[in-house]
C-alpha cells in the first residue's frame, strides 16, 4: 500500500504545469477530448484549447486513437488539463518570427471571412486586412474561404497575440521582379505586344509584361490625334515599338505609330494618276493649297490648278477647312508628293455642259443663231 502511494506521488510529481507531453486520444465528446498521457487519470482537452480559431465540434479537430503533442495547463490528483493550441502556438510564434525577419513566403488556407479581412490558422490566428489581400480593390471576399494564399508576415506582436499577414506584399514583390526583368530585357527598336491599361490626355499606358510604357499621343497614329480614345481603348491588345528604356527611372517610351504602315505606303495602293479624290484644305500658301486626301497625306494644288481663270492668291477661291474635289495629276510615293488639280475638273464639267447643250440644239433643230435671227427679223 505504501509502495503504491509512493508510486502515485512520483507519478504526480513528474507532471508539472508547462510540461509538453505526448498522448493518445481515448474519447471524443462535443466540447472536450480525453487523452491518455500515462497519468493516473486521462487528461482532458477543452474545446477552447484545440485550436487558435473557433471550433464548433471537437471531432472536427481530433479523432479517437490520434496521437497529439500537448502542453499541461493544470495538474492535480483528480485532474489533468491539457492544451493542443498552446503547443502549436509556441512553435508557431518562433517560426513566424523567423519568417518575418527573412521575408519568407507562407502558404495558408483561408479559414474564415470576417469584417475587414480574412483569417488563417498558422498555429496562431493570423489576420489579413482587406487592403492587403490583392493589389486591386475587392468588394466581396465570400469566395476566398477555403482558398490557399501565399503570404508574408508584416506585423507580429506575441504579447498581444497579434499576427498581420499580407498577400499583396507577395504580389507586389513579384510585380517588381517581373518589371525589373522586363526592363533589363527590353531593347530599343524591338516590337512587342501589350495591353492598354489606362488612357490620359497625353497618351496611353500599355502593359508589356509587368511594366507599363507610355505611348505619347503623338505616337498613337500617323494622323493628328485629338484624344487617345479616338485610337485605342482600355483592354485593347496592341503592338508597340520600344523607343527608349530608362531603367533607373522605370520609364519606357513606346510607339504604336511606328508599327503601322506609313500613310504614304497605304496611298500607293489606293490613289493613282487620273483619280478624282476628295479632301480637306489644310493650308493655303502663296503658290497653292495643300489638301489632305488621306490621314497624314497631303497633295498640292498649284495656284495655276485652282481655278479656270487667273487668280492672284489661293485665298480668292479656297479657305482652310473646306472640302474639295480634285483630280490627281501625279503621284510620287518615294518623294511623298501628290499633284492635284481642281481646274481640270472644272474644265471637264464645262466640256460636259457644252456637249449637253450641243446635243439639245441638235435634238430641237434650232440653234442659238436661229433664235437670235428670228428675234432680229421682228425689228426689221
Short mmCIF file of C-alpha atoms in Angstrom, two decimals:
data_model
loop_
_atom_site.label_atom_id
_atom_site.label_comp_id
_atom_site.label_asym_id
_atom_site.label_seq_id
_atom_site.Cartn_x
_atom_site.Cartn_y
_atom_site.Cartn_z
CA UNK A 1 0.00 0.00 0.00
CA UNK A 2 2.76 2.42 0.97
CA UNK A 3 4.64 1.46 -2.19
CA UNK A 4 1.57 2.20 -4.35
CA UNK A 5 1.20 5.63 -2.71
CA UNK A 6 4.87 6.40 -3.30
CA UNK A 7 4.49 5.40 -6.96
CA UNK A 8 1.46 7.66 -7.34
CA UNK A 9 3.31 10.59 -5.72
CA UNK A 10 6.27 10.02 -8.01
CA UNK A 11 3.86 9.94 -10.96
CA UNK A 12 2.18 13.18 -9.87
CA UNK A 13 5.48 14.93 -9.33
CA UNK A 14 6.67 14.01 -12.79
CA UNK A 15 3.88 16.13 -14.38
CA UNK A 16 4.15 19.88 -13.99
CA UNK A 17 2.33 22.85 -15.48
CA UNK A 18 4.08 23.92 -18.66
CA UNK A 19 5.42 20.46 -19.50
CA UNK A 20 4.88 19.20 -23.04
CA UNK A 21 3.69 15.60 -23.21
CA UNK A 22 2.58 13.14 -25.88
CA UNK A 23 -0.66 11.22 -25.54
CA UNK A 24 -3.32 9.22 -27.41
CA UNK A 25 -6.94 10.35 -27.72
CA UNK A 26 -9.16 7.87 -25.86
CA UNK A 27 -12.55 9.60 -26.13
CA UNK A 28 -14.06 12.47 -28.13
CA UNK A 29 -17.06 14.42 -26.86
CA UNK A 30 -18.77 17.52 -28.24
CA UNK A 31 -16.92 20.01 -26.06
CA UNK A 32 -13.80 18.11 -24.93
CA UNK A 33 -11.45 15.22 -25.67
CA UNK A 34 -9.78 12.77 -23.29
CA UNK A 35 -6.16 11.76 -23.73
CA UNK A 36 -4.01 9.06 -22.13
CA UNK A 37 -0.60 10.56 -21.37
CA UNK A 38 0.48 7.92 -18.82
CA UNK A 39 -1.02 9.77 -15.86
CA UNK A 40 -3.28 8.04 -13.29
CA UNK A 41 -6.28 9.78 -14.90
CA UNK A 42 -6.85 10.68 -18.53
CA UNK A 43 -6.07 14.24 -19.35
CA UNK A 44 -8.78 16.48 -20.80
CA UNK A 45 -8.50 18.99 -23.67
CA UNK A 46 -11.28 21.60 -23.52
CA UNK A 47 -12.64 22.61 -26.94
CA UNK A 48 -11.16 26.10 -26.46
CA UNK A 49 -7.66 24.59 -26.25
CA UNK A 50 -7.80 22.69 -29.52
CA UNK A 51 -7.10 25.48 -31.99
CA UNK A 52 -6.30 29.16 -32.27
CA UNK A 53 -9.53 29.52 -34.28
CA UNK A 54 -13.12 28.90 -33.23
CA UNK A 55 -14.07 25.19 -33.20
CA UNK A 56 -17.70 24.04 -33.47
CA UNK A 57 -17.16 20.38 -32.58
CA UNK A 58 -14.16 18.58 -31.08
CA UNK A 59 -14.47 15.86 -33.72
CA UNK A 60 -13.70 18.48 -36.39
CA UNK A 61 -10.16 18.72 -34.99
CA UNK A 62 -9.22 15.40 -33.34
CA UNK A 63 -10.30 11.75 -33.53
CA UNK A 64 -10.08 8.61 -31.41
CA UNK A 65 -6.65 6.98 -31.36
CA UNK A 66 -4.86 10.08 -32.68
CA UNK A 67 -1.51 10.90 -31.09
CA UNK A 68 -1.08 14.52 -30.01
CA UNK A 69 1.60 16.72 -28.54
CA UNK A 70 0.11 18.69 -25.65
CA UNK A 71 1.01 21.24 -23.02
CA UNK A 72 -0.06 20.81 -19.38
CA UNK A 73 -2.17 23.72 -18.16
CA UNK A 74 -3.31 22.27 -14.81
CA UNK A 75 -2.35 19.21 -12.80
CA UNK A 76 -3.81 17.71 -9.58
CA UNK A 77 -4.62 14.30 -8.14
CA UNK A 78 -8.02 14.26 -9.83
CA UNK A 79 -7.47 16.40 -12.90
CA UNK A 80 -5.04 16.99 -15.74
CA UNK A 81 -5.91 19.82 -18.19
CA UNK A 82 -4.08 19.85 -21.50
CA UNK A 83 -3.76 22.19 -24.48
CA UNK A 84 -3.11 21.36 -28.10
CA UNK A 85 -3.34 25.03 -29.05
CA UNK A 86 -0.54 26.11 -26.66
CA UNK A 87 1.98 23.67 -28.19
CA UNK A 88 1.11 24.80 -31.71
CA UNK A 89 1.34 28.44 -30.72
CA UNK A 90 4.72 28.00 -29.04
CA UNK A 91 6.22 26.55 -32.20
CA UNK A 92 4.32 28.92 -34.49
CA UNK A 93 5.50 32.17 -32.87
CA UNK A 94 9.14 31.13 -33.15
CA UNK A 95 8.76 30.12 -36.80
CA UNK A 96 6.76 33.22 -37.69
CA UNK A 97 9.32 35.50 -36.08
CA UNK A 98 11.96 33.92 -38.28
CA UNK A 99 9.76 34.32 -41.38
CA UNK A 100 9.18 37.99 -40.54
CA UNK A 101 12.93 38.55 -40.45
CA UNK A 102 13.70 36.60 -43.64
CA UNK A 103 10.63 37.66 -45.64
CA UNK A 104 9.86 34.03 -46.44
CA UNK A 105 6.56 33.30 -48.16
CA UNK A 106 4.00 31.18 -46.26
CA UNK A 107 1.09 29.25 -47.76
CA UNK A 108 -2.14 29.13 -45.76
CA UNK A 109 -5.79 28.26 -46.34
CA UNK A 110 -8.39 30.94 -45.58
CA UNK A 111 -10.30 29.62 -42.57
CA UNK A 112 -12.83 32.42 -42.31
CA UNK A 113 -14.01 35.66 -43.88
CA UNK A 114 -14.63 38.33 -41.24
CA UNK A 115 -15.38 42.02 -41.23
CA UNK A 116 -12.37 43.83 -42.61
CA UNK A 117 -10.45 40.87 -43.96
CA UNK A 118 -9.57 37.17 -43.83
CA UNK A 119 -8.45 34.77 -41.10
CA UNK A 120 -5.96 31.89 -41.37
CA UNK A 121 -4.63 29.34 -38.90
CA UNK A 122 -0.86 29.17 -38.69
CA UNK A 123 -0.74 27.62 -35.25
CA UNK A 124 -1.85 31.08 -34.11
CA UNK A 125 -4.63 33.18 -35.56
CA UNK A 126 -3.42 35.23 -38.50
CA UNK A 127 -5.34 38.18 -39.92
CA UNK A 128 -5.11 39.54 -43.48
CA UNK A 129 -6.66 43.02 -43.71
CA UNK A 130 -8.80 43.59 -46.82
CA UNK A 131 -6.32 46.12 -48.18
CA UNK A 132 -3.51 43.55 -48.03
CA UNK A 133 -5.26 40.73 -49.89
CA UNK A 134 -4.88 41.87 -53.52
CA UNK A 135 -3.22 44.66 -55.47
CA UNK A 136 -6.69 45.71 -56.67
CA UNK A 137 -9.88 46.53 -54.76
CA UNK A 138 -12.05 43.54 -53.84
CA UNK A 139 -15.68 44.24 -52.99
CA UNK A 140 -16.77 40.76 -51.90
CA UNK A 141 -14.45 38.26 -50.17
CA UNK A 142 -17.04 35.49 -49.75
CA UNK A 143 -15.37 33.29 -52.38
CA UNK A 144 -11.99 33.43 -50.63
CA UNK A 145 -12.93 30.93 -47.87
CA UNK A 146 -11.01 27.69 -48.45
CA UNK A 147 -8.63 29.34 -50.90
CA UNK A 148 -4.88 28.91 -50.43
CA UNK A 149 -2.99 32.19 -50.30
CA UNK A 150 0.71 33.00 -50.41
CA UNK A 151 1.52 35.34 -47.55
CA UNK A 152 4.21 37.35 -45.85
CA UNK A 153 4.35 38.28 -42.16
CA UNK A 154 4.16 42.08 -41.96
CA UNK A 155 3.48 42.55 -38.23
CA UNK A 156 3.99 40.26 -35.23
CA UNK A 157 3.21 41.03 -31.57
CA UNK A 158 3.35 37.88 -29.48
CA UNK A 159 2.42 39.59 -26.20
CA UNK A 160 -0.84 40.84 -27.65
CA UNK A 161 -1.39 37.72 -29.77
CA UNK A 162 -1.34 39.81 -32.93
CA UNK A 163 -0.26 38.46 -36.34
CA UNK A 164 -0.83 40.51 -39.50
CA UNK A 165 -0.20 38.90 -42.88
CA UNK A 166 -0.20 40.17 -46.45
CA UNK A 167 -0.73 38.51 -49.80
CA UNK A 168 -0.36 41.90 -51.51
CA UNK A 169 3.27 42.07 -50.33
CA UNK A 170 3.95 38.84 -52.23
CA UNK A 171 2.18 40.10 -55.36
CA UNK A 172 3.98 43.47 -55.17
CA UNK A 173 7.34 41.73 -54.90
CA UNK A 174 6.57 39.52 -57.90
CA UNK A 175 5.39 42.51 -59.93
CA UNK A 176 8.58 44.38 -59.09
CA UNK A 177 10.74 41.42 -60.08
CA UNK A 178 8.82 41.00 -63.34
CA UNK A 179 9.19 44.70 -64.03
CA UNK A 180 12.95 44.64 -63.47
CA UNK A 181 13.27 41.55 -65.67
CA UNK A 182 11.27 43.20 -68.45
CA UNK A 183 13.23 46.44 -68.19
CA UNK A 184 16.56 44.63 -68.39
CA UNK A 185 15.49 42.58 -71.40
CA UNK A 186 13.86 45.34 -73.48
CA UNK A 187 15.82 46.73 -76.39
CA UNK A 188 15.01 50.00 -78.19
CA UNK A 189 13.72 49.19 -81.66
CA UNK A 190 12.07 45.87 -80.86
CA UNK A 191 8.33 45.35 -81.38
CA UNK A 192 6.34 43.68 -78.58
CA UNK A 193 2.69 43.05 -77.77
CA UNK A 194 0.95 44.74 -74.86
CA UNK A 195 -2.38 45.62 -73.30
CA UNK A 196 -3.71 49.16 -72.96
CA UNK A 197 -4.04 49.79 -69.20
CA UNK A 198 -5.27 53.35 -68.99
CA UNK A 199 -5.71 56.50 -71.04
CA UNK A 200 -4.67 60.04 -70.18
CA UNK A 201 -4.99 63.30 -72.08
CA UNK A 202 -1.35 63.00 -73.18
CA UNK A 203 -1.30 59.35 -74.27
CA UNK A 204 -1.88 55.71 -73.35
CA UNK A 205 -0.11 53.44 -70.85
CA UNK A 206 0.48 49.93 -72.18
CA UNK A 207 1.44 46.88 -70.08
CA UNK A 208 4.19 44.96 -71.86
CA UNK A 209 4.89 42.23 -69.32
CA UNK A 210 4.57 43.56 -65.79
CA UNK A 211 5.69 47.06 -66.67
CA UNK A 212 3.77 49.98 -68.17
CA UNK A 213 5.20 52.02 -71.00
CA UNK A 214 3.85 55.30 -72.34
CA UNK A 215 2.65 55.73 -75.89
CA UNK A 216 2.63 59.52 -76.25
CA UNK A 217 -0.38 60.93 -78.11
CA UNK A 218 1.95 61.85 -80.97
CA UNK A 219 2.94 58.17 -81.30
CA UNK A 220 -0.58 56.71 -81.47
CA UNK A 221 -1.16 57.16 -85.20
CA UNK A 222 0.28 58.71 -88.33
CA UNK A 223 -2.52 61.27 -88.44
CA UNK A 224 -3.22 64.01 -85.88
CA UNK A 225 -4.99 62.66 -82.80
CA UNK A 226 -7.06 64.93 -80.55
CA UNK A 227 -7.66 62.40 -77.75
CA UNK A 228 -6.19 58.87 -77.27
CA UNK A 229 -9.69 57.34 -77.10
CA UNK A 230 -10.06 58.04 -80.84
CA UNK A 231 -7.46 55.34 -81.48
CA UNK A 232 -7.40 52.89 -78.53
CA UNK A 233 -9.44 51.88 -75.50
CA UNK A 234 -8.56 50.19 -72.20
CA UNK A 235 -8.08 46.44 -72.60
CA UNK A 236 -7.03 46.62 -76.26
CA UNK A 237 -4.20 44.30 -77.36
CA UNK A 238 -1.72 46.36 -79.35
CA UNK A 239 1.69 46.03 -80.97
CA UNK A 240 4.19 48.65 -79.88
CA UNK A 241 7.72 49.57 -80.82
CA UNK A 242 10.15 50.31 -77.98
CA UNK A 243 11.58 53.81 -78.48
CA UNK A 244 13.65 54.11 -75.29
CA UNK A 245 14.18 52.41 -71.91
CA UNK A 246 15.21 54.28 -68.74
CA UNK A 247 15.91 51.52 -66.19
CA UNK A 248 16.84 53.89 -63.35
CA UNK A 249 13.58 55.83 -63.55
CA UNK A 250 11.40 52.88 -64.66
CA UNK A 251 10.35 54.70 -67.81
CA UNK A 252 9.63 53.17 -71.19
CA UNK A 253 8.65 55.14 -74.29
CA UNK A 254 6.60 53.23 -76.84
CA UNK A 255 5.09 53.83 -80.27
CA UNK A 256 2.06 52.31 -81.95
CA UNK A 257 2.52 54.57 -84.96
CA UNK A 258 5.85 53.02 -85.89
CA UNK A 259 4.32 49.53 -86.08
CA UNK A 260 1.70 50.65 -88.60
CA UNK A 261 2.14 51.03 -92.36
CA UNK A 262 3.03 54.64 -93.16
CA UNK A 263 0.25 56.74 -94.68
CA UNK A 264 2.21 57.04 -97.93
CA UNK A 265 2.57 53.25 -98.13
CA UNK A 266 -1.22 52.94 -97.93
CA UNK A 267 -1.70 55.65 -100.57
CA UNK A 268 0.48 53.73 -103.05
CA UNK A 269 -2.26 51.13 -103.47
CA UNK A 270 -5.29 53.44 -103.23
CA UNK A 271 -4.50 56.63 -105.22
CA UNK A 272 -3.40 56.69 -108.85
CA UNK A 273 -2.88 59.28 -111.57
CA UNK A 274 -6.21 60.30 -113.09
CA UNK A 275 -8.26 59.50 -109.94
CA UNK A 276 -10.71 62.03 -108.58
CA UNK A 277 -10.23 62.42 -104.82
CA UNK A 278 -11.97 64.38 -102.10
CA UNK A 279 -10.03 66.11 -99.35
CA UNK A 280 -9.88 68.98 -96.90
CA UNK A 281 -7.90 72.15 -97.49
CA UNK A 282 -5.30 72.16 -94.70
CA UNK A 283 -3.05 75.09 -95.63
CA UNK A 284 -3.02 77.95 -98.06
CA UNK A 285 0.36 79.21 -99.28
CA UNK A 286 1.35 81.76 -101.88
CA UNK A 287 1.91 79.13 -104.56
CA UNK A 288 -1.15 76.97 -103.93
CA UNK A 289 -3.15 74.89 -101.44
CA UNK A 290 -2.33 71.71 -99.55
CA UNK A 291 -5.25 69.29 -99.45
CA UNK A 292 -5.35 66.25 -97.10
CA UNK A 293 -6.52 63.35 -99.26
CA UNK A 294 -5.88 60.59 -96.65
CA UNK A 295 -4.89 60.61 -92.95
CA UNK A 296 -1.39 62.11 -92.87
CA UNK A 297 -1.19 62.57 -96.65
CA UNK A 298 -1.41 65.98 -98.32
CA UNK A 299 -1.37 66.81 -102.01
CA UNK A 300 -0.59 70.18 -103.57
CA UNK A 301 -3.00 72.07 -105.78
CA UNK A 302 -0.72 74.59 -107.51
CA UNK A 303 -2.21 78.09 -107.81
CA UNK A 304 -2.41 77.57 -111.57
CA UNK A 305 -4.60 74.49 -110.96
CA UNK A 306 -7.09 76.03 -108.55
CA UNK A 307 -9.46 77.83 -110.93
CA UNK A 308 -10.17 78.06 -114.66
CA UNK A 309 -9.33 81.74 -114.54
CA UNK A 310 -6.36 83.76 -113.37
CA UNK A 311 -6.22 84.34 -109.60
CA UNK A 312 -3.79 86.37 -107.52
CA UNK A 313 -3.90 84.24 -104.35
CA UNK A 314 -5.40 80.82 -103.44
CA UNK A 315 -7.49 82.58 -100.79
CA UNK A 316 -9.62 84.17 -103.51
CA UNK A 317 -11.16 80.77 -104.20
CA UNK A 318 -10.39 78.46 -101.28
CA UNK A 319 -10.42 78.59 -97.49
CA UNK A 320 -8.82 76.32 -94.89
CA UNK A 321 -11.11 73.52 -93.65
CA UNK A 322 -13.11 73.48 -96.88
CA UNK A 323 -13.85 70.13 -98.57
CA UNK A 324 -12.89 70.00 -102.24
CA UNK A 325 -12.68 67.52 -105.10
CA UNK A 326 -9.55 67.36 -107.23
CA UNK A 327 -8.04 65.29 -109.99
CA UNK A 328 -4.74 63.50 -109.37
CA UNK A 329 -2.14 64.73 -111.88
CA UNK A 330 0.85 62.84 -110.48
CA UNK A 331 1.78 60.53 -107.55
CA UNK A 332 5.39 60.21 -106.38
CA UNK A 333 5.49 57.92 -103.33
CA UNK A 334 9.29 57.96 -102.94
CA UNK A 335 9.31 61.77 -102.67
CA UNK A 336 5.95 61.83 -100.86
CA UNK A 337 4.35 64.18 -103.39
CA UNK A 338 0.93 64.27 -104.96
CA UNK A 339 -0.01 66.90 -107.54
CA UNK A 340 -3.70 67.78 -107.74
CA UNK A 341 -5.90 69.91 -109.98
CA UNK A 342 -9.27 71.47 -109.26
CA UNK A 343 -9.14 73.35 -112.59
CA UNK A 344 -9.18 70.18 -114.67
CA UNK A 345 -12.41 69.05 -113.03
CA UNK A 346 -13.95 72.47 -113.67
CA UNK A 347 -12.89 72.34 -117.31
CA UNK A 348 -14.23 68.81 -117.68
CA UNK A 349 -17.54 69.97 -116.25
CA UNK A 350 -17.59 72.87 -118.76
CA UNK A 351 -16.96 70.48 -121.64
CA UNK A 352 -19.72 68.16 -120.42
CA UNK A 353 -22.17 71.05 -120.11
CA UNK A 354 -21.21 72.32 -123.59
CA UNK A 355 -21.73 68.86 -125.09
CA UNK A 356 -25.11 68.51 -123.42
CA UNK A 357 -26.17 71.93 -124.77
CA UNK A 358 -24.99 70.98 -128.25
CA UNK A 359 -26.98 67.74 -128.14
CA UNK A 360 -30.00 69.72 -127.03
CA UNK A 361 -29.65 72.03 -130.09
CA UNK A 362 -29.36 69.07 -132.39
CA UNK A 363 -32.45 67.38 -130.96
CA UNK A 364 -34.67 70.50 -131.34
CA UNK A 365 -33.32 71.52 -134.74
CA UNK A 366 -32.80 75.08 -133.57
CA UNK A 367 -29.57 76.78 -132.81
CA UNK A 368 -28.88 79.85 -130.73
CA UNK A 369 -28.17 81.71 -134.01
CA UNK A 370 -31.54 80.73 -135.40
CA UNK A 371 -33.30 82.01 -132.31
CA UNK A 372 -31.42 85.34 -132.38
CA UNK A 373 -32.09 85.68 -136.11
CA UNK A 374 -35.79 85.17 -135.61
CA UNK A 375 -35.83 87.85 -132.98
CA UNK A 376 -33.97 90.36 -135.22
CA UNK A 377 -36.48 89.83 -138.05
CA UNK A 378 -39.21 91.17 -135.81
CA UNK A 379 -37.42 94.51 -135.58
CA UNK A 380 -36.87 94.97 -139.33
#
